[in-house]
PDB file of C-alpha atoms and ligand atoms in Angstrom:
ATOM      1  CA  MET A   1     191.835  85.502 -51.386  1.00 73.00           C
ATOM      2  CA  LYS A   2     195.155  85.505 -49.464  1.00 92.00           C
ATOM      3  CA  ILE A   3     194.080  84.599 -45.908  1.00 97.00           C
ATOM      4  CA  GLY A   4     190.983  83.084 -44.247  1.00 98.00           C
ATOM      5  CA  PHE A   5     189.885  83.195 -40.647  1.00 98.00           C
ATOM      6  CA  ILE A   6     187.512  80.546 -39.273  1.00 98.00           C
ATOM      7  CA  GLY A   7     185.961  82.476 -36.379  1.00 98.00           C
ATOM      8  CA  CYS A   8     186.293  86.222 -36.066  1.00 97.00           C
ATOM      9  CA  GLY A   9     185.713  87.316 -32.465  1.00 97.00           C
ATOM     10  CA  ASN A  10     188.078  89.193 -30.164  1.00 95.00           C
ATOM     11  CA  MET A  11     191.349  87.749 -31.350  1.00 96.00           C
ATOM     12  CA  GLY A  12     190.504  87.280 -35.051  1.00 97.00           C
ATOM     13  CA  SER A  13     189.352  90.827 -35.394  1.00 96.00           C
ATOM     14  CA  ALA A  14     192.291  92.171 -33.477  1.00 94.00           C
ATOM     15  CA  MET A  15     194.732  90.434 -35.877  1.00 96.00           C
ATOM     16  CA  ILE A  16     192.821  91.474 -38.942  1.00 96.00           C
ATOM     17  CA  GLY A  17     192.837  95.104 -37.697  1.00 93.00           C
ATOM     18  CA  GLY A  18     196.625  95.055 -37.704  1.00 90.00           C
ATOM     19  CA  ILE A  19     196.882  93.320 -41.117  1.00 93.00           C
ATOM     20  CA  LEU A  20     194.557  95.895 -42.679  1.00 94.00           C
ATOM     21  CA  ARG A  21     196.305  98.872 -41.002  1.00 92.00           C
ATOM     22  CA  GLN A  22     199.679  97.818 -42.226  1.00 91.00           C
ATOM     23  CA  GLY A  23     198.351  96.929 -45.706  1.00 92.00           C
ATOM     24  CA  ILE A  24     199.641  93.337 -45.605  1.00 93.00           C
ATOM     25  CA  PHE A  25     196.431  92.262 -47.334  1.00 95.00           C
ATOM     26  CA  SER A  26     193.527  94.342 -48.562  1.00 96.00           C
ATOM     27  CA  LYS A  27     189.933  93.873 -47.411  1.00 97.00           C
ATOM     28  CA  ASP A  28     189.005  91.784 -50.476  1.00 96.00           C
ATOM     29  CA  GLU A  29     191.949  89.442 -49.883  1.00 97.00           C
ATOM     30  CA  ILE A  30     190.640  88.400 -46.454  1.00 98.00           C
ATOM     31  CA  ILE A  31     187.658  86.066 -45.865  1.00 98.00           C
ATOM     32  CA  VAL A  32     186.209  85.285 -42.471  1.00 98.00           C
ATOM     33  CA  SER A  33     183.560  83.000 -41.199  1.00 98.00           C
ATOM     34  CA  ASN A  34     181.366  83.422 -38.079  1.00 98.00           C
ATOM     35  CA  LEU A  35     179.053  81.013 -36.412  1.00 98.00           C
ATOM     36  CA  THR A  36     176.126  83.382 -36.224  1.00 98.00           C
ATOM     37  CA  GLU A  37     174.567  85.886 -38.627  1.00 98.00           C
ATOM     38  CA  GLU A  38     175.015  88.509 -35.946  1.00 98.00           C
ATOM     39  CA  GLY A  39     178.735  87.798 -35.817  1.00 98.00           C
ATOM     40  CA  ARG A  40     178.984  87.856 -39.599  1.00 98.00           C
ATOM     41  CA  GLU A  41     177.317  91.208 -39.800  1.00 98.00           C
ATOM     42  CA  ARG A  42     179.704  92.507 -37.083  1.00 98.00           C
ATOM     43  CA  SER A  43     182.719  91.306 -39.050  1.00 97.00           C
ATOM     44  CA  GLU A  44     181.351  92.911 -42.240  1.00 97.00           C
ATOM     45  CA  LYS A  45     180.532  96.180 -40.595  1.00 97.00           C
ATOM     46  CA  ASN A  46     183.711  96.529 -38.460  1.00 96.00           C
ATOM     47  CA  LEU A  47     186.277  95.096 -40.780  1.00 97.00           C
ATOM     48  CA  GLY A  48     184.793  95.347 -44.248  1.00 97.00           C
ATOM     49  CA  VAL A  49     186.323  92.022 -45.300  1.00 97.00           C
ATOM     50  CA  VAL A  50     184.553  89.197 -47.180  1.00 98.00           C
ATOM     51  CA  THR A  51     182.331  87.271 -44.798  1.00 98.00           C
ATOM     52  CA  THR A  52     180.516  83.997 -44.766  1.00 98.00           C
ATOM     53  CA  LEU A  53     178.776  81.513 -42.435  1.00 98.00           C
ATOM     54  CA  ASP A  54     180.396  78.607 -44.397  1.00 98.00           C
ATOM     55  CA  ASN A  55     183.721  77.470 -43.031  1.00 98.00           C
ATOM     56  CA  ASN A  56     184.327  75.365 -46.147  1.00 98.00           C
ATOM     57  CA  GLU A  57     184.030  78.496 -48.295  1.00 98.00           C
ATOM     58  CA  VAL A  58     186.924  79.973 -46.263  1.00 98.00           C
ATOM     59  CA  VAL A  59     189.041  76.916 -46.901  1.00 98.00           C
ATOM     60  CA  ARG A  60     188.168  76.798 -50.566  1.00 97.00           C
ATOM     61  CA  SER A  61     188.897  80.505 -51.015  1.00 97.00           C
ATOM     62  CA  ALA A  62     192.269  80.872 -49.170  1.00 97.00           C
ATOM     63  CA  LYS A  63     195.371  78.815 -48.763  1.00 96.00           C
ATOM     64  CA  THR A  64     196.321  80.282 -45.334  1.00 97.00           C
ATOM     65  CA  ILE A  65     193.720  79.533 -42.743  1.00 98.00           C
ATOM     66  CA  VAL A  66     193.667  80.860 -39.194  1.00 98.00           C
ATOM     67  CA  LEU A  67     191.589  78.884 -36.691  1.00 98.00           C
ATOM     68  CA  ALA A  68     190.273  81.694 -34.503  1.00 98.00           C
ATOM     69  CA  VAL A  69     187.562  79.743 -32.670  1.00 98.00           C
ATOM     70  CA  LYS A  70     187.736  78.646 -29.013  1.00 96.00           C
ATOM     71  CA  PRO A  71     189.820  75.524 -28.383  1.00 95.00           C
ATOM     72  CA  GLN A  72     186.699  73.481 -27.649  1.00 95.00           C
ATOM     73  CA  PHE A  73     185.579  73.906 -31.285  1.00 97.00           C
ATOM     74  CA  TYR A  74     188.863  73.108 -33.033  1.00 97.00           C
ATOM     75  CA  GLU A  75     188.125  69.434 -33.525  1.00 97.00           C
ATOM     76  CA  GLU A  76     184.611  69.937 -34.880  1.00 97.00           C
ATOM     77  CA  VAL A  77     185.738  72.705 -37.228  1.00 98.00           C
ATOM     78  CA  LEU A  78     188.674  70.668 -38.638  1.00 97.00           C
ATOM     79  CA  ASP A  79     186.365  67.778 -39.096  1.00 96.00           C
ATOM     80  CA  GLU A  80     183.919  69.989 -40.953  1.00 97.00           C
ATOM     81  CA  VAL A  81     186.438  71.427 -43.408  1.00 97.00           C
ATOM     82  CA  HIS A  82     188.562  68.218 -43.819  1.00 95.00           C
ATOM     83  CA  ASN A  83     187.362  67.568 -47.371  1.00 96.00           C
ATOM     84  CA  SER A  84     188.208  71.081 -48.499  1.00 97.00           C
ATOM     85  CA  LEU A  85     191.793  70.978 -47.126  1.00 97.00           C
ATOM     86  CA  THR A  86     194.706  70.229 -49.496  1.00 96.00           C
ATOM     87  CA  ALA A  87     198.397  69.780 -49.018  1.00 94.00           C
ATOM     88  CA  ASP A  88     198.851  73.376 -50.310  1.00 95.00           C
ATOM     89  CA  HIS A  89     197.039  74.775 -47.267  1.00 97.00           C
ATOM     90  CA  THR A  90     198.771  76.287 -44.256  1.00 97.00           C
ATOM     91  CA  ILE A  91     196.768  75.904 -41.092  1.00 98.00           C
ATOM     92  CA  ILE A  92     197.427  78.356 -38.267  1.00 98.00           C
ATOM     93  CA  GLY A  93     196.217  77.454 -34.750  1.00 98.00           C
ATOM     94  CA  ILE A  94     195.991  80.186 -32.136  1.00 98.00           C
ATOM     95  CA  ALA A  95     194.576  78.149 -29.248  1.00 97.00           C
ATOM     96  CA  PRO A  96     196.513  77.005 -26.191  1.00 97.00           C
ATOM     97  CA  GLY A  97     197.182  73.287 -26.002  1.00 94.00           C
ATOM     98  CA  LYS A  98     196.476  72.524 -29.670  1.00 97.00           C
ATOM     99  CA  THR A  99     199.920  71.276 -30.758  1.00 97.00           C
ATOM    100  CA  LEU A 100     201.335  71.217 -34.266  1.00 98.00           C
ATOM    101  CA  ALA A 101     201.107  67.434 -34.308  1.00 97.00           C
ATOM    102  CA  TRP A 102     197.468  67.536 -33.041  1.00 97.00           C
ATOM    103  CA  LEU A 103     196.492  70.055 -35.661  1.00 98.00           C
ATOM    104  CA  GLU A 104     198.056  68.065 -38.490  1.00 96.00           C
ATOM    105  CA  GLU A 105     196.515  64.838 -37.236  1.00 96.00           C
ATOM    106  CA  LYS A 106     193.011  66.378 -36.944  1.00 96.00           C
ATOM    107  CA  ALA A 107     193.375  68.063 -40.340  1.00 95.00           C
ATOM    108  CA  GLY A 108     193.764  64.529 -41.607  1.00 94.00           C
ATOM    109  CA  LEU A 109     196.453  65.049 -44.192  1.00 95.00           C
ATOM    110  CA  PRO A 110     200.135  66.132 -44.248  1.00 95.00           C
ATOM    111  CA  LEU A 111     200.174  69.918 -44.496  1.00 95.00           C
ATOM    112  CA  LYS A 112     201.946  73.033 -43.301  1.00 97.00           C
ATOM    113  CA  VAL A 113     200.961  73.875 -39.760  1.00 98.00           C
ATOM    114  CA  VAL A 114     201.800  76.964 -37.696  1.00 98.00           C
ATOM    115  CA  ARG A 115     200.903  78.029 -34.189  1.00 98.00           C
ATOM    116  CA  PHE A 116     200.462  81.595 -33.082  1.00 98.00           C
ATOM    117  CA  MET A 117     200.019  82.726 -29.488  1.00 98.00           C
ATOM    118  CA  PRO A 118     198.894  86.331 -29.995  1.00 98.00           C
ATOM    119  CA  ASN A 119     197.354  88.727 -27.473  1.00 97.00           C
ATOM    120  CA  THR A 120     194.546  91.401 -27.662  1.00 95.00           C
ATOM    121  CA  PRO A 121     196.976  94.424 -27.742  1.00 95.00           C
ATOM    122  CA  ALA A 122     197.228  93.380 -31.396  1.00 94.00           C
ATOM    123  CA  GLN A 123     194.074  95.445 -31.673  1.00 92.00           C
ATOM    124  CA  VAL A 124     196.150  98.627 -31.252  1.00 92.00           C
ATOM    125  CA  GLY A 125     199.236  97.338 -33.092  1.00 93.00           C
ATOM    126  CA  GLU A 126     201.077  96.488 -29.887  1.00 96.00           C
ATOM    127  CA  GLY A 127     200.561  92.692 -29.757  1.00 97.00           C
ATOM    128  CA  MET A 128     203.122  90.189 -28.672  1.00 98.00           C
ATOM    129  CA  THR A 129     202.908  87.028 -30.684  1.00 98.00           C
ATOM    130  CA  ALA A 130     204.791  83.719 -30.314  1.00 98.00           C
ATOM    131  CA  VAL A 131     205.127  81.641 -33.441  1.00 98.00           C
ATOM    132  CA  CYS A 132     206.239  78.061 -34.097  1.00 98.00           C
ATOM    133  CA  ALA A 133     205.841  75.936 -37.206  1.00 98.00           C
ATOM    134  CA  ASN A 134     206.155  72.292 -38.366  1.00 98.00           C
ATOM    135  CA  GLU A 135     208.899  71.095 -40.588  1.00 97.00           C
ATOM    136  CA  ARG A 136     206.849  71.429 -43.730  1.00 97.00           C
ATOM    137  CA  VAL A 137     206.934  75.253 -43.462  1.00 97.00           C
ATOM    138  CA  SER A 138     209.932  76.560 -45.420  1.00 96.00           C
ATOM    139  CA  LYS A 139     212.100  79.502 -44.326  1.00 96.00           C
ATOM    140  CA  GLU A 140     210.432  81.664 -47.048  1.00 96.00           C
ATOM    141  CA  GLY A 141     207.004  80.440 -45.924  1.00 95.00           C
ATOM    142  CA  LEU A 142     207.759  81.367 -42.318  1.00 97.00           C
ATOM    143  CA  ASP A 143     209.010  84.847 -43.469  1.00 96.00           C
ATOM    144  CA  GLU A 144     205.672  85.435 -45.103  1.00 95.00           C
ATOM    145  CA  ILE A 145     203.828  84.362 -41.956  1.00 96.00           C
ATOM    146  CA  LEU A 146     205.999  86.677 -39.772  1.00 97.00           C
ATOM    147  CA  LYS A 147     204.961  89.644 -41.985  1.00 95.00           C
ATOM    148  CA  ILE A 148     201.451  88.946 -40.778  1.00 95.00           C
ATOM    149  CA  THR A 149     202.247  88.784 -37.097  1.00 97.00           C
ATOM    150  CA  ASP A 150     204.603  91.770 -37.288  1.00 96.00           C
ATOM    151  CA  SER A 151     201.688  93.829 -38.702  1.00 94.00           C
ATOM    152  CA  PHE A 152     199.940  93.720 -35.299  1.00 94.00           C
ATOM    153  CA  GLY A 153     202.925  94.030 -32.999  1.00 96.00           C
ATOM    154  CA  CYS A 154     206.094  92.140 -32.051  1.00 97.00           C
ATOM    155  CA  THR A 155     206.834  88.547 -32.921  1.00 98.00           C
ATOM    156  CA  GLU A 156     209.199  85.906 -31.425  1.00 98.00           C
ATOM    157  CA  VAL A 157     209.714  82.605 -33.124  1.00 98.00           C
ATOM    158  CA  ILE A 158     210.017  80.050 -30.280  1.00 98.00           C
ATOM    159  CA  PRO A 159     210.292  76.279 -29.902  1.00 98.00           C
ATOM    160  CA  GLU A 160     206.907  74.681 -29.464  1.00 98.00           C
ATOM    161  CA  ARG A 161     207.769  73.539 -25.919  1.00 97.00           C
ATOM    162  CA  LEU A 162     207.614  77.230 -24.847  1.00 98.00           C
ATOM    163  CA  MET A 163     204.118  77.931 -26.293  1.00 98.00           C
ATOM    164  CA  ASP A 164     202.413  77.392 -22.882  1.00 98.00           C
ATOM    165  CA  ALA A 165     204.842  79.828 -21.236  1.00 98.00           C
ATOM    166  CA  ALA A 166     204.183  82.285 -24.104  1.00 98.00           C
ATOM    167  CA  GLY A 167     200.479  81.776 -23.552  1.00 98.00           C
ATOM    168  CA  ALA A 168     200.792  82.805 -19.932  1.00 98.00           C
ATOM    169  CA  VAL A 169     203.203  85.739 -20.233  1.00 98.00           C
ATOM    170  CA  GLY A 170     201.799  86.901 -23.624  1.00 98.00           C
ATOM    171  CA  GLY A 171     198.352  85.593 -24.437  1.00 98.00           C
ATOM    172  CA  CYS A 172     196.828  85.763 -21.003  1.00 98.00           C
ATOM    173  CA  ALA A 173     198.912  88.545 -19.356  1.00 98.00           C
ATOM    174  CA  PRO A 174     196.896  91.493 -20.712  1.00 98.00           C
ATOM    175  CA  ALA A 175     194.078  90.386 -18.470  1.00 98.00           C
ATOM    176  CA  TYR A 176     196.328  90.552 -15.433  1.00 98.00           C
ATOM    177  CA  VAL A 177     197.737  93.899 -16.537  1.00 98.00           C
ATOM    178  CA  PHE A 178     194.184  95.258 -16.933  1.00 98.00           C
ATOM    179  CA  MET A 179     193.370  94.013 -13.413  1.00 98.00           C
ATOM    180  CA  PHE A 180     196.529  95.770 -12.096  1.00 98.00           C
ATOM    181  CA  ILE A 181     195.475  98.991 -13.902  1.00 98.00           C
ATOM    182  CA  GLU A 182     191.959  98.746 -12.603  1.00 98.00           C
ATOM    183  CA  ALA A 183     193.174  98.188  -8.983  1.00 98.00           C
ATOM    184  CA  MET A 184     195.602 101.110  -9.121  1.00 98.00           C
ATOM    185  CA  ALA A 185     192.925 103.318 -10.532  1.00 98.00           C
ATOM    186  CA  ASP A 186     190.449 102.242  -7.791  1.00 98.00           C
ATOM    187  CA  ALA A 187     193.000 103.209  -5.170  1.00 98.00           C
ATOM    188  CA  ALA A 188     193.535 106.604  -6.786  1.00 98.00           C
ATOM    189  CA  VAL A 189     189.803 107.099  -6.885  1.00 98.00           C
ATOM    190  CA  SER A 190     189.578 106.270  -3.193  1.00 98.00           C
ATOM    191  CA  GLN A 191     192.157 109.003  -2.650  1.00 98.00           C
ATOM    192  CA  GLY A 192     189.862 111.485  -4.445  1.00 98.00           C
ATOM    193  CA  MET A 193     191.001 111.391  -8.018  1.00 98.00           C
ATOM    194  CA  PRO A 194     188.310 111.398 -10.725  1.00 98.00           C
ATOM    195  CA  ARG A 195     188.007 107.901 -12.328  1.00 98.00           C
ATOM    196  CA  LYS A 196     188.786 108.908 -15.889  1.00 98.00           C
ATOM    197  CA  GLN A 197     191.934 110.654 -14.762  1.00 98.00           C
ATOM    198  CA  ALA A 198     192.845 107.691 -12.550  1.00 98.00           C
ATOM    199  CA  TYR A 199     192.726 105.303 -15.604  1.00 98.00           C
ATOM    200  CA  LYS A 200     194.959 107.712 -17.521  1.00 98.00           C
ATOM    201  CA  PHE A 201     197.511 107.799 -14.691  1.00 98.00           C
ATOM    202  CA  ALA A 202     197.514 104.098 -14.188  1.00 98.00           C
ATOM    203  CA  SER A 203     197.678 103.089 -17.861  1.00 98.00           C
ATOM    204  CA  GLN A 204     200.238 105.691 -18.986  1.00 98.00           C
ATOM    205  CA  THR A 205     202.382 104.594 -16.044  1.00 98.00           C
ATOM    206  CA  VAL A 206     202.230 100.963 -17.107  1.00 98.00           C
ATOM    207  CA  LEU A 207     202.943 101.959 -20.680  1.00 98.00           C
ATOM    208  CA  GLY A 208     205.894 104.146 -19.729  1.00 98.00           C
ATOM    209  CA  SER A 209     207.318 101.592 -17.377  1.00 98.00           C
ATOM    210  CA  ALA A 210     207.108  98.867 -20.007  1.00 98.00           C
ATOM    211  CA  LYS A 211     208.807 101.167 -22.474  1.00 98.00           C
ATOM    212  CA  MET A 212     211.631 101.735 -20.005  1.00 98.00           C
ATOM    213  CA  VAL A 213     212.274  98.001 -19.687  1.00 98.00           C
ATOM    214  CA  LEU A 214     212.256  97.576 -23.470  1.00 97.00           C
ATOM    215  CA  GLU A 215     214.246 100.653 -24.377  1.00 97.00           C
ATOM    216  CA  THR A 216     216.904 100.799 -21.537  1.00 97.00           C
ATOM    217  CA  GLY A 217     217.560  97.087 -21.392  1.00 95.00           C
ATOM    218  CA  ARG A 218     218.022  97.558 -17.625  1.00 97.00           C
ATOM    219  CA  HIS A 219     216.951  94.956 -15.122  1.00 98.00           C
ATOM    220  CA  PRO A 220     213.420  95.564 -13.860  1.00 98.00           C
ATOM    221  CA  GLY A 221     214.621  95.395 -10.275  1.00 98.00           C
ATOM    222  CA  ASP A 222     217.202  98.102 -11.072  1.00 98.00           C
ATOM    223  CA  LEU A 223     214.437 100.339 -12.525  1.00 98.00           C
ATOM    224  CA  LYS A 224     212.304  99.615  -9.463  1.00 98.00           C
ATOM    225  CA  ASP A 225     215.162 100.659  -7.157  1.00 98.00           C
ATOM    226  CA  MET A 226     215.466 104.032  -9.067  1.00 97.00           C
ATOM    227  CA  VAL A 227     211.928 104.882  -7.941  1.00 98.00           C
ATOM    228  CA  CYS A 228     212.353 104.010  -4.278  1.00 98.00           C
ATOM    229  CA  SER A 229     213.743 106.966  -2.335  1.00 97.00           C
ATOM    230  CA  PRO A 230     215.256 106.048   1.034  1.00 98.00           C
ATOM    231  CA  ALA A 231     212.599 106.496   3.673  1.00 97.00           C
ATOM    232  CA  GLY A 232     210.259 107.586   0.937  1.00 98.00           C
ATOM    233  CA  THR A 233     206.727 106.768  -0.199  1.00 98.00           C
ATOM    234  CA  THR A 234     207.411 104.087  -2.876  1.00 98.00           C
ATOM    235  CA  ILE A 235     209.327 101.732  -0.563  1.00 98.00           C
ATOM    236  CA  GLU A 236     206.376 101.752   1.762  1.00 98.00           C
ATOM    237  CA  GLY A 237     204.234 100.507  -1.070  1.00 98.00           C
ATOM    238  CA  VAL A 238     206.860  97.910  -2.039  1.00 98.00           C
ATOM    239  CA  ARG A 239     206.880  96.631   1.564  1.00 98.00           C
ATOM    240  CA  THR A 240     203.106  96.290   1.443  1.00 98.00           C
ATOM    241  CA  LEU A 241     203.139  94.510  -1.884  1.00 98.00           C
ATOM    242  CA  GLU A 242     205.758  92.037  -0.602  1.00 98.00           C
ATOM    243  CA  LYS A 243     203.780  91.488   2.601  1.00 98.00           C
ATOM    244  CA  ASN A 244     200.678  90.697   0.537  1.00 98.00           C
ATOM    245  CA  GLY A 245     202.496  88.211  -1.751  1.00 98.00           C
ATOM    246  CA  PHE A 246     202.324  90.335  -4.922  1.00 98.00           C
ATOM    247  CA  ARG A 247     205.180  88.632  -6.732  1.00 98.00           C
ATOM    248  CA  SER A 248     204.065  85.236  -5.629  1.00 98.00           C
ATOM    249  CA  ALA A 249     200.494  85.909  -6.706  1.00 98.00           C
ATOM    250  CA  VAL A 250     201.688  86.865 -10.199  1.00 98.00           C
ATOM    251  CA  PHE A 251     204.059  83.877 -10.335  1.00 98.00           C
ATOM    252  CA  GLU A 252     201.214  81.478  -9.320  1.00 98.00           C
ATOM    253  CA  ALA A 253     198.766  83.070 -11.825  1.00 98.00           C
ATOM    254  CA  LEU A 254     201.095  82.632 -14.816  1.00 98.00           C
ATOM    255  CA  THR A 255     202.010  79.104 -13.689  1.00 98.00           C
ATOM    256  CA  ALA A 256     198.272  78.202 -13.402  1.00 98.00           C
ATOM    257  CA  ALA A 257     197.638  79.608 -16.912  1.00 98.00           C
ATOM    258  CA  ALA A 258     200.620  77.714 -18.441  1.00 97.00           C
ATOM    259  CA  GLU A 259     199.597  74.495 -16.735  1.00 97.00           C
ATOM    260  CA  LYS A 260     195.979  74.863 -17.926  1.00 96.00           C
ATOM    261  CA  GLY A 261     197.337  75.358 -21.487  1.00 94.00           C
ATOM    262  CA  LYS A 262     199.078  71.934 -21.279  1.00 92.00           C
ATOM    263  CA  LYS A 263     195.785  70.275 -20.477  1.00 90.00           C
ATOM    264  CA  LEU A 264     193.658  71.783 -23.295  1.00 87.00           C
TER     265      LEU A 264
HETATM  266  N1  NDP B   1     191.103  86.492 -26.503  1.00 51.10           N
HETATM  267  C1  NDP B   1     192.384  86.417 -26.335  1.00 51.10           C
HETATM  268  O1  NDP B   1     193.023  87.252 -25.610  1.00 51.10           O
HETATM  269  C2  NDP B   1     193.202  85.310 -26.992  1.00 51.10           C
HETATM  270  C3  NDP B   1     192.579  84.309 -27.615  1.00 51.10           C
HETATM  271  N2  NDP B   1     193.344  83.274 -28.189  1.00 51.10           N
HETATM  272  C4  NDP B   1     192.672  82.125 -28.805  1.00 51.10           C
HETATM  273  O2  NDP B   1     191.922  82.679 -29.863  1.00 51.10           O
HETATM  274  C5  NDP B   1     190.819  81.876 -30.137  1.00 51.10           C
HETATM  275  C6  NDP B   1     189.557  82.698 -30.272  1.00 51.10           C
HETATM  276  O3  NDP B   1     189.352  83.393 -29.078  1.00 51.10           O
HETATM  277  P1  NDP B   1     188.484  84.733 -28.982  1.00 51.10           P
HETATM  278  O4  NDP B   1     188.704  85.502 -30.218  1.00 51.10           O
HETATM  279  O5  NDP B   1     188.801  85.349 -27.695  1.00 51.10           O
HETATM  280  O6  NDP B   1     186.986  84.065 -28.986  1.00 51.10           O
HETATM  281  P2  NDP B   1     185.640  84.824 -29.313  1.00 51.10           P
HETATM  282  O7  NDP B   1     184.605  84.068 -28.607  1.00 51.10           O
HETATM  283  O8  NDP B   1     185.747  86.327 -29.207  1.00 51.10           O
HETATM  284  O9  NDP B   1     185.483  84.480 -30.851  1.00 51.10           O
HETATM  285  C7  NDP B   1     185.251  83.204 -31.394  1.00 51.10           C
HETATM  286  C8  NDP B   1     184.735  83.297 -32.768  1.00 51.10           C
HETATM  287  O10 NDP B   1     184.476  82.014 -33.266  1.00 51.10           O
HETATM  288  C9  NDP B   1     183.301  81.993 -33.988  1.00 51.10           C
HETATM  289  N3  NDP B   1     182.825  80.597 -34.044  1.00 51.10           N
HETATM  290  C10 NDP B   1     182.432  79.822 -33.039  1.00 51.10           C
HETATM  291  N4  NDP B   1     182.182  78.560 -33.491  1.00 51.10           N
HETATM  292  C11 NDP B   1     182.350  78.617 -34.838  1.00 51.10           C
HETATM  293  C12 NDP B   1     182.214  77.712 -35.869  1.00 51.10           C
HETATM  294  N5  NDP B   1     181.821  76.417 -35.648  1.00 51.10           N
HETATM  295  N6  NDP B   1     182.527  78.092 -37.119  1.00 51.10           N
HETATM  296  C13 NDP B   1     182.926  79.340 -37.375  1.00 51.10           C
HETATM  297  N7  NDP B   1     183.120  80.270 -36.430  1.00 51.10           N
HETATM  298  C14 NDP B   1     182.802  79.883 -35.173  1.00 51.10           C
HETATM  299  C15 NDP B   1     182.407  82.969 -33.282  1.00 51.10           C
HETATM  300  O11 NDP B   1     181.378  83.372 -34.142  1.00 51.10           O
HETATM  301  P3  NDP B   1     180.220  84.495 -33.737  1.00 51.10           P
HETATM  302  O12 NDP B   1     180.982  85.765 -33.878  1.00 51.10           O
HETATM  303  O13 NDP B   1     179.183  84.309 -34.779  1.00 51.10           O
HETATM  304  O14 NDP B   1     179.868  84.114 -32.362  1.00 51.10           O
HETATM  305  C16 NDP B   1     183.419  84.062 -32.921  1.00 51.10           C
HETATM  306  O15 NDP B   1     183.536  84.947 -33.961  1.00 51.10           O
HETATM  307  C17 NDP B   1     190.715  80.872 -29.048  1.00 51.10           C
HETATM  308  O16 NDP B   1     191.212  79.615 -29.453  1.00 51.10           O
HETATM  309  C18 NDP B   1     191.617  81.471 -27.974  1.00 51.10           C
HETATM  310  O17 NDP B   1     192.182  80.438 -27.145  1.00 51.10           O
HETATM  311  C19 NDP B   1     194.729  83.313 -28.167  1.00 51.10           C
HETATM  312  C20 NDP B   1     195.357  84.284 -27.571  1.00 51.10           C
HETATM  313  C21 NDP B   1     194.691  85.407 -26.906  1.00 51.10           C
HETATM  314  O1  LIG B   2     192.035  82.432 -22.016  1.00 51.10           O
HETATM  315  C1  LIG B   2     192.463  81.794 -22.970  1.00 51.10           C
HETATM  316  O2  LIG B   2     192.480  80.536 -22.951  1.00 51.10           O
HETATM  317  C2  LIG B   2     192.891  82.514 -24.238  1.00 51.10           C
HETATM  318  C3  LIG B   2     194.310  82.048 -24.635  1.00 51.10           C
HETATM  319  C4  LIG B   2     195.240  83.175 -24.162  1.00 51.10           C
HETATM  320  C5  LIG B   2     194.328  84.248 -23.829  1.00 51.10           C
HETATM  321  N1  LIG B   2     193.077  83.901 -23.998  1.00 51.10           N
END
């Protein structure tokens, strides 16, 4: 077994999807645990990997362990698997607020610790993942880890002090983008467009706009100006967004998310 996941819900299965698609590991090299039999059956059916309800089996079977449970369960899970952990293990935390030092302390022995801050677009191979690691992880070890995160999208190695920012602009942000898409589509529907078509317009427009930022390297404000014809329709919408505090609302939302991460 090459990698184990303790917990396999939204984020665990999104990452495993990418790993399998890119052939980083095969199905029989991945073991996952779920809390419930229902969850275990879902993992088995949807991913075809080795499944168990026993977290210690995951730790005994694999040397790289991803903790893909909610932050509230981290401590209890680490406590539970403590006796199966060895100095050869690499523990990967993906929860906001659970620092490298905290993870090592709760694991109860000196070992390699890595943090990911992934996001759900990993499910379609377009994730954005932040990575940081403790000093026990060698350059070669980190390169191996990055092959994993690259399999489900883009990766940036960042200093740990930026993990809460990455959580806001990476981990949480898909939710805000989905809200934006939903709101744009609702508006199009209110103008008479069929809903399915409205989602296509809204989401392809977000996708294309994001691609323009990434591929042209131009400032987003510059790209926005390109769309706004003098005395045209777009600038009227820009005026309304500014009047309603659009930028400030986004700024505050990401700040709230990052601040919450610091408290977890
Ligand atoms: N969702 C997201 O967009 C992101 C999430 N994260 C982080 O990822 C982690 C997982 O989140 P997410 O996937 O959304 O959560 P989910 O609720 O979708 O999945 C949690 C999983 O943990 C399992 N589980 C719960 N308790 C235990 C336990 N004691 N032992 C073994 N498995 C257990 C559940 O099992 P069962 O299936 O049986 O219920 C479930 O599979 C969190 O720490 C979150 O902060 C990070 C970035 C983005
Ligand atoms: O909401 C959360 O706390 C998790 C972490 C980032 C995205 N989802």
